[in-house]
GROMACS .gro file of C-alpha atoms in nm:
model
  454
    1MET     CA    1  -8.887   3.577   1.117
    2THR     CA    2  -8.904   3.897   1.237
    3ARG     CA    3  -8.682   4.142   1.430
    4ALA     CA    4  -8.811   4.110   1.738
    5ASP     CA    5  -8.827   3.717   1.775
    6VAL     CA    6  -8.439   3.701   1.616
    7ASN     CA    7  -8.399   3.860   1.974
    8ASP     CA    8  -8.614   3.646   2.119
    9VAL     CA    9  -8.313   3.375   2.042
   10PRO     CA   10  -8.003   3.295   2.144
   11ARG     CA   11  -7.817   3.276   1.864
   12PRO     CA   12  -7.958   3.530   1.574
   13ASP     CA   13  -7.647   3.424   1.283
   14ALA     CA   14  -7.695   3.081   1.340
   15GLN     CA   15  -7.598   2.865   1.010
   16LEU     CA   16  -7.648   2.523   0.961
   17HIS     CA   17  -7.419   2.227   0.844
   18PHE     CA   18  -7.542   1.981   0.653
   19GLY     CA   19  -7.382   1.597   0.640
   20VAL     CA   20  -7.505   1.303   0.346
   21PHE     CA   21  -7.403   0.940   0.551
   22PHE     CA   22  -7.332   0.699   0.212
   23GLN     CA   23  -7.417   0.381   0.450
   24GLY     CA   24  -7.470   0.075   0.231
   25VAL     CA   25  -7.761  -0.078   0.200
   26ASN     CA   26  -7.936  -0.183   0.506
   27HIS     CA   27  -8.346  -0.159   0.651
   28TRP     CA   28  -8.323   0.252   0.613
   29THR     CA   29  -8.209   0.242   0.294
   30ILE     CA   30  -8.469   0.153   0.024
   31TRP     CA   31  -8.308  -0.076  -0.233
   32SER     CA   32  -8.558  -0.244  -0.425
   33ASP     CA   33  -8.793   0.065  -0.500
   34PRO     CA   34  -8.714   0.079  -0.884
   35SER     CA   35  -8.575   0.416  -0.865
   36SER     CA   36  -8.223   0.284  -0.684
   37GLY     CA   37  -7.934   0.240  -0.772
   38SER     CA   38  -7.641   0.023  -0.693
   39GLN     CA   39  -7.474   0.044  -0.296
   40ILE     CA   40  -7.139  -0.037  -0.448
   41ASP     CA   41  -7.070   0.121  -0.806
   42PRO     CA   42  -6.804   0.428  -0.775
   43ALA     CA   43  -7.066   0.609  -0.971
   44SER     CA   44  -7.338   0.641  -0.706
   45PHE     CA   45  -7.091   0.704  -0.509
   46LEU     CA   46  -6.985   1.019  -0.733
   47ARG     CA   47  -7.318   1.073  -0.745
   48VAL     CA   48  -7.398   1.183  -0.394
   49ALA     CA   49  -7.108   1.370  -0.320
   50ARG     CA   50  -7.172   1.591  -0.625
   51THR     CA   51  -7.508   1.641  -0.540
   52ALA     CA   52  -7.474   1.709  -0.207
   53GLU     CA   53  -7.135   1.945  -0.310
   54ARG     CA   54  -7.432   2.144  -0.537
   55GLY     CA   55  -7.570   2.165  -0.248
   56LEU     CA   56  -7.370   2.310  -0.076
   57PHE     CA   57  -7.329   2.050   0.180
   58ASP     CA   58  -7.059   2.064   0.425
   59ALA     CA   59  -6.895   1.677   0.442
   60PHE     CA   60  -6.999   1.325   0.243
   61PHE     CA   61  -6.960   1.027   0.465
   62LEU     CA   62  -6.870   0.689   0.416
   63GLY     CA   63  -6.943   0.402   0.683
   64ASP     CA   64  -6.690   0.151   0.790
   65GLY     CA   65  -6.672  -0.208   0.588
   66LEU     CA   66  -6.421  -0.449   0.695
   67ARG     CA   67  -6.680  -0.753   0.661
   68LEU     CA   68  -6.990  -0.839   0.510
   69ARG     CA   69  -7.291  -0.749   0.813
   70GLU     CA   70  -7.370  -1.030   1.033
   71SER     CA   71  -7.654  -1.124   1.336
   72GLU     CA   72  -7.669  -1.430   1.532
   73GLY     CA   73  -7.370  -1.629   1.419
   74GLY     CA   74  -7.489  -1.539   1.073
   75VAL     CA   75  -7.430  -1.319   0.760
   76HIS     CA   76  -7.717  -1.029   0.776
   77GLU     CA   77  -7.936  -1.138   0.456
   78LEU     CA   78  -8.147  -0.829   0.476
   79ASP     CA   79  -7.827  -0.659   0.505
   80VAL     CA   80  -7.601  -0.792   0.255
   81ALA     CA   81  -7.389  -0.480   0.028
   82GLY     CA   82  -7.015  -0.482  -0.043
   83ARG     CA   83  -6.775  -0.173   0.119
   84PRO     CA   84  -6.482  -0.058  -0.034
   85ASP     CA   85  -6.229   0.086   0.129
   86SER     CA   86  -6.335   0.392   0.233
   87ILE     CA   87  -6.031   0.652   0.226
   88VAL     CA   88  -5.983   0.489  -0.130
   89GLN     CA   89  -6.375   0.512  -0.303
   90LEU     CA   90  -6.319   0.903  -0.115
   91SER     CA   91  -5.975   0.949  -0.320
   92ALA     CA   92  -6.176   0.880  -0.595
   93ILE     CA   93  -6.457   1.176  -0.522
   94ALA     CA   94  -6.141   1.418  -0.488
   95ALA     CA   95  -6.059   1.432  -0.780
   96ALA     CA   96  -6.372   1.460  -0.903
   97THR     CA   97  -6.549   1.741  -0.628
   98GLU     CA   98  -6.412   2.097  -0.541
   99ARG     CA   99  -6.506   2.176  -0.245
  100ILE     CA  100  -6.723   1.931  -0.042
  101GLY     CA  101  -6.498   1.744   0.285
  102LEU     CA  102  -6.487   1.279   0.286
  103VAL     CA  103  -6.466   1.168   0.558
  104SER     CA  104  -6.374   0.843   0.598
  105THR     CA  105  -6.534   0.640   0.922
  106SER     CA  106  -6.287   0.422   1.053
  107ASN     CA  107  -6.203   0.211   1.358
  108THR     CA  108  -5.967   0.212   1.592
  109THR     CA  109  -6.045  -0.110   1.722
  110PHE     CA  110  -5.889  -0.334   1.429
  111ASN     CA  111  -5.633  -0.031   1.271
  112GLU     CA  112  -5.306   0.090   1.346
  113PRO     CA  113  -5.276   0.437   1.453
  114GLY     CA  114  -4.933   0.472   1.219
  115ASP     CA  115  -5.084   0.319   0.917
  116LEU     CA  116  -5.464   0.513   0.926
  117ALA     CA  117  -5.333   0.851   0.985
  118ARG     CA  118  -5.087   0.854   0.699
  119ARG     CA  119  -5.351   0.695   0.462
  120LEU     CA  120  -5.554   1.027   0.597
  121ALA     CA  121  -5.265   1.245   0.558
  122GLY     CA  122  -5.277   1.128   0.238
  123LEU     CA  123  -5.627   1.169   0.137
  124ASP     CA  124  -5.578   1.567   0.346
  125LEU     CA  125  -5.351   1.619   0.084
  126LEU     CA  126  -5.508   1.490  -0.189
  127SER     CA  127  -5.835   1.706  -0.110
  128GLY     CA  128  -5.634   2.014  -0.024
  129GLY     CA  129  -5.760   1.977   0.297
  130ARG     CA  130  -6.077   1.825   0.253
  131ALA     CA  131  -6.016   1.587   0.478
  132GLY     CA  132  -6.220   1.381   0.796
  133TRP     CA  133  -6.219   1.095   1.014
  134ASN     CA  134  -6.515   0.954   1.155
  135VAL     CA  135  -6.376   0.766   1.509
  136VAL     CA  136  -6.564   0.411   1.578
  137THR     CA  137  -6.503   0.202   1.817
  138THR     CA  138  -6.627  -0.188   1.651
  139HIS     CA  139  -6.674  -0.390   1.887
  140ASN     CA  140  -6.739  -0.721   1.792
  141ALA     CA  141  -6.571  -1.069   1.696
  142TRP     CA  142  -6.698  -1.146   1.412
  143THR     CA  143  -6.500  -0.783   1.274
  144GLY     CA  144  -6.183  -0.951   1.473
  145GLU     CA  145  -6.174  -1.282   1.305
  146ASN     CA  146  -6.036  -1.093   1.007
  147PHE     CA  147  -5.744  -0.988   1.160
  148ARG     CA  148  -5.477  -1.176   1.351
  149ARG     CA  149  -5.538  -1.122   1.652
  150GLY     CA  150  -5.907  -1.175   1.672
  151GLY     CA  151  -6.136  -1.083   1.907
  152PHE     CA  152  -6.376  -0.762   2.030
  153LEU     CA  153  -6.242  -0.529   2.318
  154ASP     CA  154  -6.515  -0.473   2.607
  155HIS     CA  155  -6.707  -0.099   2.614
  156ALA     CA  156  -6.416   0.083   2.839
  157ASP     CA  157  -6.167  -0.096   2.656
  158ARG     CA  158  -6.258   0.068   2.291
  159TYR     CA  159  -6.310   0.443   2.461
  160ARG     CA  160  -6.026   0.408   2.651
  161ARG     CA  161  -5.815   0.251   2.322
  162ALA     CA  162  -5.930   0.487   2.127
  163GLU     CA  163  -5.785   0.761   2.277
  164GLU     CA  164  -5.510   0.614   2.290
  165PHE     CA  165  -5.522   0.581   1.889
  166LEU     CA  166  -5.700   0.895   1.781
  167SER     CA  167  -5.330   1.099   2.031
  168LEU     CA  168  -5.089   0.909   1.835
  169ALA     CA  169  -5.260   0.931   1.524
  170ARG     CA  170  -5.229   1.376   1.610
  171ALA     CA  171  -4.831   1.354   1.620
  172VAL     CA  172  -4.878   1.154   1.345
  173TRP     CA  173  -4.996   1.478   1.131
  174ASN     CA  174  -4.795   1.695   1.371
  175GLY     CA  175  -4.437   1.527   1.334
  176TRP     CA  176  -4.322   1.777   1.085
  177ALA     CA  177  -4.219   2.126   1.150
  178GLU     CA  178  -4.317   2.419   0.894
  179GLY     CA  179  -4.020   2.459   0.674
  180ALA     CA  180  -3.930   2.063   0.692
  181ALA     CA  181  -3.908   2.043   0.352
  182ALA     CA  182  -3.609   2.197   0.185
  183GLY     CA  183  -3.706   2.495  -0.046
  184SER     CA  184  -3.410   2.550  -0.276
  185ALA     CA  185  -3.164   2.315  -0.449
  186GLU     CA  186  -2.926   2.564  -0.285
  187ALA     CA  187  -3.040   2.320   0.028
  188ARG     CA  188  -2.796   2.112   0.141
  189SER     CA  189  -3.004   1.831   0.287
  190TRP     CA  190  -3.439   1.741   0.213
  191SER     CA  191  -3.580   1.869   0.555
  192VAL     CA  192  -3.426   2.107   0.813
  193PRO     CA  193  -3.269   1.855   1.072
  194GLY     CA  194  -3.461   1.764   1.340
  195SER     CA  195  -3.760   1.968   1.222
  196VAL     CA  196  -3.878   1.631   1.201
  197GLY     CA  197  -3.964   1.389   1.454
  198ARG     CA  198  -4.088   1.048   1.566
  199VAL     CA  199  -4.365   0.913   1.698
  200SER     CA  200  -4.310   0.665   1.943
  201SER     CA  201  -4.556   0.418   2.197
  202HIS     CA  202  -4.547   0.134   2.424
  203SER     CA  203  -4.821   0.066   2.596
  204ASP     CA  204  -5.063  -0.253   2.612
  205HIS     CA  205  -5.222  -0.110   2.343
  206PHE     CA  206  -4.975   0.012   2.061
  207ASP     CA  207  -4.644  -0.055   2.022
  208ILE     CA  208  -4.443   0.131   1.781
  209ASP     CA  209  -4.194   0.403   1.682
  210LEU     CA  210  -4.143   0.562   1.346
  211ALA     CA  211  -4.109   0.876   1.168
  212PRO     CA  212  -4.395   1.102   0.993
  213THR     CA  213  -4.368   1.036   0.670
  214LEU     CA  214  -4.607   1.327   0.522
  215PRO     CA  215  -4.648   1.740   0.631
  216ARG     CA  216  -4.948   1.905   0.694
  217SER     CA  217  -5.200   1.964   0.489
  218ARG     CA  218  -5.452   2.304   0.397
  219GLN     CA  219  -5.642   2.259   0.750
  220GLY     CA  220  -5.371   2.148   0.977
  221HIS     CA  221  -5.537   1.798   0.935
  222PRO     CA  222  -5.820   1.604   0.954
  223VAL     CA  223  -6.141   1.656   1.115
  224ILE     CA  224  -6.233   1.499   1.397
  225PHE     CA  225  -6.553   1.320   1.425
  226GLN     CA  226  -6.748   1.067   1.708
  227ALA     CA  227  -7.069   0.930   1.771
  228GLY     CA  228  -7.136   0.742   2.096
  229ASP     CA  229  -7.397   0.833   2.360
  230SER     CA  230  -7.379   0.741   2.613
  231ALA     CA  231  -7.174   0.871   2.868
  232GLU     CA  232  -6.808   0.738   2.845
  233GLY     CA  233  -6.868   0.844   2.421
  234ARG     CA  234  -7.057   1.171   2.516
  235ASP     CA  235  -6.737   1.270   2.796
  236PHE     CA  236  -6.472   1.074   2.458
  237ALA     CA  237  -6.662   1.343   2.197
  238ALA     CA  238  -6.541   1.650   2.456
  239ARG     CA  239  -6.211   1.564   2.482
  240ASN     CA  240  -6.185   1.515   2.186
  241VAL     CA  241  -6.334   1.593   1.868
  242ASP     CA  242  -6.457   1.842   1.621
  243VAL     CA  243  -6.774   1.718   1.564
  244ILE     CA  244  -7.108   1.466   1.732
  245PHE     CA  245  -7.318   1.291   1.586
  246SER     CA  246  -7.645   1.152   1.786
  247ALA     CA  247  -7.989   1.018   1.763
  248HIS     CA  248  -8.096   1.372   1.929
  249GLY     CA  249  -8.245   1.537   1.620
  250THR     CA  250  -8.625   1.510   1.587
  251ASP     CA  251  -8.793   1.640   1.913
  252PHE     CA  252  -8.631   1.960   1.999
  253ASP     CA  253  -8.661   1.914   2.349
  254ASP     CA  254  -8.467   1.595   2.308
  255ALA     CA  255  -8.163   1.758   2.088
  256LEU     CA  256  -8.170   2.064   2.303
  257ALA     CA  257  -8.158   1.896   2.625
  258PHE     CA  258  -7.821   1.683   2.428
  259ALA     CA  259  -7.613   1.981   2.341
  260GLU     CA  260  -7.698   2.180   2.701
  261ASP     CA  261  -7.535   1.814   2.827
  262VAL     CA  262  -7.235   1.791   2.550
  263ARG     CA  263  -7.151   2.191   2.632
  264ALA     CA  264  -7.087   2.095   3.031
  265ARG     CA  265  -6.935   1.785   2.888
  266LEU     CA  266  -6.746   2.047   2.701
  267ARG     CA  267  -6.676   2.269   2.975
  268ALA     CA  268  -6.559   2.023   3.185
  269ALA     CA  269  -6.319   1.886   2.991
  270GLY     CA  270  -6.165   2.250   2.956
  271ARG     CA  271  -6.303   2.358   2.621
  272ALA     CA  272  -6.530   2.651   2.439
  273GLU     CA  273  -6.865   2.556   2.408
  274ASP     CA  274  -6.843   2.644   2.054
  275ALA     CA  275  -6.501   2.439   2.001
  276LEU     CA  276  -6.726   2.150   1.855
  277ARG     CA  277  -7.043   2.052   1.628
  278ILE     CA  278  -7.351   1.904   1.686
  279LEU     CA  279  -7.481   1.687   1.355
  280PRO     CA  280  -7.741   1.472   1.433
  281GLY     CA  281  -7.809   1.188   1.227
  282THR     CA  282  -8.186   1.223   1.065
  283GLU     CA  283  -8.398   1.122   0.755
  284ILE     CA  284  -8.626   1.394   0.552
  285ILE     CA  285  -8.964   1.317   0.362
  286ILE     CA  286  -9.060   1.590   0.171
  287GLY     CA  287  -9.339   1.680   0.029
  288ALA     CA  288  -9.578   1.946  -0.200
  289THR     CA  289  -9.804   1.934   0.122
  290GLU     CA  290  -9.818   1.860   0.431
  291LYS     CA  291 -10.118   1.569   0.374
  292GLU     CA  292  -9.851   1.460   0.067
  293ALA     CA  293  -9.556   1.436   0.305
  294GLU     CA  294  -9.774   1.178   0.552
  295GLU     CA  295  -9.807   0.975   0.241
  296LYS     CA  296  -9.511   0.946   0.107
  297ALA     CA  297  -9.369   0.920   0.489
  298ARG     CA  298  -9.557   0.548   0.562
  299TRP     CA  299  -9.472   0.435   0.191
  300VAL     CA  300  -9.122   0.506   0.302
  301ARG     CA  301  -9.143   0.366   0.556
  302LEU     CA  302  -9.374   0.025   0.407
  303GLU     CA  303  -9.098   0.043   0.155
  304GLN     CA  304  -8.857   0.058   0.537
  305VAL     CA  305  -8.981  -0.199   0.703
  306THR     CA  306  -9.094  -0.562   0.542
  307PRO     CA  307  -9.245  -0.799   0.657
  308ALA     CA  308  -8.909  -0.965   0.639
  309VAL     CA  309  -8.747  -0.710   0.787
  310ALA     CA  310  -9.024  -0.623   1.056
  311LEU     CA  311  -8.975  -1.040   1.104
  312GLY     CA  312  -8.564  -1.007   1.177
  313ILE     CA  313  -8.603  -0.671   1.347
  314ALA     CA  314  -8.919  -0.837   1.610
  315SER     CA  315  -8.661  -1.158   1.670
  316ARG     CA  316  -8.368  -0.991   1.819
  317LEU     CA  317  -8.618  -0.817   2.094
  318TRP     CA  318  -8.741  -1.142   2.217
  319GLY     CA  319  -8.462  -1.285   2.175
  320PHE     CA  320  -8.546  -1.629   1.895
  321ASP     CA  321  -8.614  -1.640   1.464
  322LEU     CA  322  -9.012  -1.633   1.413
  323ALA     CA  323  -8.902  -1.652   1.056
  324GLY     CA  324  -9.196  -1.851   0.877
  325ARG     CA  325  -9.503  -1.640   1.072
  326ASP     CA  326  -9.684  -1.396   0.965
  327ALA     CA  327  -9.542  -1.041   0.943
  328ASP     CA  328  -9.924  -0.911   0.895
  329GLY     CA  329 -10.068  -1.087   1.158
  330PRO     CA  330 -10.031  -0.991   1.579
  331LEU     CA  331  -9.707  -0.999   1.784
  332PRO     CA  332  -9.586  -1.370   1.947
  333ALA     CA  333  -9.764  -1.461   2.241
  334GLU     CA  334  -9.407  -1.654   2.383
  335ASP     CA  335  -9.250  -1.435   2.594
  336PRO     CA  336  -8.928  -1.352   2.514
  337VAL     CA  337  -8.571  -1.525   2.579
  338VAL     CA  338  -8.426  -1.347   2.771
  339ALA     CA  339  -8.015  -1.370   2.734
  340ALA     CA  340  -7.700  -1.236   2.847
  341TYR     CA  341  -7.598  -0.993   2.537
  342ASP     CA  342  -7.181  -1.169   2.524
  343GLY     CA  343  -7.080  -0.909   2.226
  344LYS     CA  344  -6.948  -1.148   1.996
  345PHE     CA  345  -7.208  -1.200   1.788
  346GLY     CA  346  -7.292  -0.903   1.620
  347THR     CA  347  -7.622  -0.623   1.658
  348ARG     CA  348  -7.845  -0.818   1.917
  349GLN     CA  349  -7.833  -0.559   2.201
  350LEU     CA  350  -8.178  -0.678   2.414
  351GLY     CA  351  -8.171  -0.367   2.634
  352GLU     CA  352  -8.485  -0.347   2.889
  353THR     CA  353  -8.693  -0.621   2.706
  354LEU     CA  354  -8.930  -0.744   2.889
  355ALA     CA  355  -9.025  -0.364   2.986
  356THR     CA  356  -8.959  -0.347   2.593
  357VAL     CA  357  -9.284  -0.631   2.490
  358ALA     CA  358  -9.471  -0.524   2.767
  359GLU     CA  359  -9.524  -0.174   2.598
  360TRP     CA  360  -9.507  -0.308   2.179
  361ARG     CA  361  -9.757  -0.582   2.319
  362ALA     CA  362 -10.007  -0.323   2.526
  363LYS     CA  363 -10.014  -0.055   2.242
  364ALA     CA  364 -10.073  -0.339   2.008
  365GLU     CA  365 -10.379  -0.442   2.157
  366ALA     CA  366 -10.467  -0.101   2.212
  367ASN     CA  367 -10.461   0.030   1.875
  368GLY     CA  368 -10.519  -0.315   1.605
  369TRP     CA  369 -10.152  -0.282   1.492
  370SER     CA  370  -9.953  -0.554   1.363
  371LEU     CA  371  -9.678  -0.716   1.423
  372ARG     CA  372  -9.485  -0.471   1.127
  373GLU     CA  373  -9.759  -0.180   1.244
  374THR     CA  374  -9.596  -0.189   1.574
  375VAL     CA  375  -9.219  -0.223   1.414
  376ILE     CA  376  -9.311   0.073   1.203
  377GLU     CA  377  -9.497   0.304   1.499
  378LEU     CA  378  -9.260   0.169   1.810
  379GLY     CA  379  -8.956   0.116   1.628
  380PRO     CA  380  -8.649   0.392   1.599
  381GLN     CA  381  -8.831   0.748   1.468
  382ARG     CA  382  -8.619   0.831   1.169
  383GLY     CA  383  -8.638   1.208   1.145
  384HIS     CA  384  -8.861   1.510   0.895
  385VAL     CA  385  -9.077   1.509   0.778
  386GLY     CA  386  -9.275   1.833   0.605
  387THR     CA  387  -9.318   2.082   0.383
  388PRO     CA  388  -9.025   2.258   0.239
  389ALA     CA  389  -9.111   2.586   0.405
  390GLY     CA  390  -9.185   2.354   0.709
  391LEU     CA  391  -8.915   2.198   0.798
  392ALA     CA  392  -8.743   2.530   0.701
  393GLU     CA  393  -8.852   2.688   1.000
  394ARG     CA  394  -8.854   2.401   1.196
  395PHE     CA  395  -8.464   2.394   1.126
  396ALA     CA  396  -8.411   2.784   1.150
  397ARG     CA  397  -8.594   2.734   1.473
  398PHE     CA  398  -8.358   2.416   1.600
  399ALA     CA  399  -8.084   2.635   1.483
  400ARG     CA  400  -8.104   2.934   1.661
  401HIS     CA  401  -8.156   2.866   1.998
  402GLY     CA  402  -7.837   2.590   1.968
  403ALA     CA  403  -8.026   2.243   1.956
  404VAL     CA  404  -7.833   2.195   1.682
  405ASP     CA  405  -7.592   2.266   1.468
  406GLY     CA  406  -7.709   2.072   1.124
  407PHE     CA  407  -7.739   1.713   1.042
  408ASN     CA  408  -7.639   1.434   0.849
  409ILE     CA  409  -7.816   1.361   0.628
  410SER     CA  410  -7.923   0.946   0.591
  411PRO     CA  411  -8.084   0.965   0.223
  412TYR     CA  412  -8.351   0.638   0.220
  413LEU     CA  413  -8.255   0.615  -0.199
  414VAL     CA  414  -7.964   0.647  -0.349
  415PRO     CA  415  -7.823   0.763  -0.546
  416ASP     CA  416  -8.095   1.042  -0.594
  417GLY     CA  417  -8.195   1.089  -0.280
  418LEU     CA  418  -8.085   1.377  -0.203
  419ASP     CA  419  -8.281   1.556  -0.546
  420ASP     CA  420  -8.528   1.723  -0.256
  421ILE     CA  421  -8.309   1.859  -0.018
  422VAL     CA  422  -8.053   2.025  -0.244
  423GLU     CA  423  -8.378   2.153  -0.511
  424LEU     CA  424  -8.658   2.275  -0.239
  425LEU     CA  425  -8.509   2.282   0.063
  426VAL     CA  426  -8.194   2.461   0.074
  427PRO     CA  427  -8.408   2.723  -0.100
  428GLU     CA  428  -8.586   2.818   0.207
  429LEU     CA  429  -8.341   2.695   0.434
  430GLN     CA  430  -8.150   3.026   0.233
  431GLU     CA  431  -8.404   3.270   0.236
  432ARG     CA  432  -8.359   3.230   0.572
  433GLY     CA  433  -8.110   3.323   0.630
  434VAL     CA  434  -7.945   3.032   0.776
  435TYR     CA  435  -7.757   2.795   0.516
  436ARG     CA  436  -7.443   2.960   0.286
  437THR     CA  437  -7.530   3.094  -0.039
  438ALA     CA  438  -7.197   2.977  -0.148
  439TYR     CA  439  -6.892   2.800  -0.010
  440THR     CA  440  -6.599   3.111   0.110
  441GLY     CA  441  -6.339   2.827   0.290
  442THR     CA  442  -6.177   2.585   0.082
  443THR     CA  443  -6.081   2.329   0.380
  444LEU     CA  444  -6.390   2.078   0.522
  445ARG     CA  445  -6.269   2.265   0.848
  446GLU     CA  446  -6.335   2.683   0.723
  447HIS     CA  447  -6.679   2.504   0.671
  448LEU     CA  448  -6.802   2.415   0.998
  449GLY     CA  449  -6.679   2.721   1.131
  450LEU     CA  450  -6.364   2.576   1.338
  451ALA     CA  451  -6.061   2.689   1.496
  452PRO     CA  452  -5.730   2.643   1.283
  453VAL     CA  453  -5.603   2.436   1.410
  454ALA     CA  454  -5.322   2.463   1.619
   0.00000   0.00000   0.00000
């Protein structure tokens, strides 16, 4: 990029931030490939985390999994994998890594603020200020059945509970004043009188009264992440969080529109535009040439969307079980069954079903696609495909024009799916001056360039 080009962009000194999301088995992870490893062996988690740290990534993320995923009231047979408690697993990884941030995806619907805040504070202290919390608002009743109160919360109630939960967690983290603990053996007590404050709340969601048990970490307290694309989710992020995830990271114009919307919401919430980092989720497929990359991407899609997966996705869209149909044959001739979605049984959300089915049928007929090919072509588009140099140019443009601050990467293979990114893409980004060449801080907050906690 020439100096003239640099002067034409709003953020010529922008730096990309990378995270890696260890998501567990689902149809985006090619679990059946011979090179794929265990999704639950601690060695797999550690391998991915160490590779990401070698690539100077900001953070390693673990998803929440209080119960095996379900669909239509039964275990999701194409997505059966156990998940360890994320904070326990991240605590082990903290001991085997030095710099990478460690982010737990923990939900506010079924946890309690006093307990979760204490556990996250423990991870933050143990790791030397590298902890983060991806705040999620679990919506399904099958997870609720694990807990005494059961059930689930409506969309608006989930965000109200989450906001109150986060406020209480921050109160717990801020409960100790600086210098609260005794500094010498001559002190009359272990703490300075009045230096540890109580946290109390008596509301529809919480009834707690506690004294925090831990001081602040080196970074103040865990960095807050959140993924929410609804208006409520974006407003929640603008008011409360440090990093927002999104599905708006593939198309440049779409990513920029999302970023500008979030920045407008930040201003409305009285926060600075640079108070929050935008890290869309993405998948990255690399080839030595553009043709090789496209061929590899095609292979990845075919491995991800197997016949069984294609039938499962189509079943949720049509509203009835298509098992036993020919995934490589035509789309179902039957009209979809459109039923009210009550939120109780997993991931089925029909949306504009009739319009979607009509679009699928029209495009399948025009292109001669089978059901499986239609799912591949019209299903969610996962991310970026190209050569290391081509991707580096593309990502530099995204960052320097303010469309993203980086990406949260979901590897399509575990545990080796980051190798090409670290070994081929990162050096190209570094050559363009858009990616760090060394960690310059020790905490996750420093990696992300966030302001210190007040």
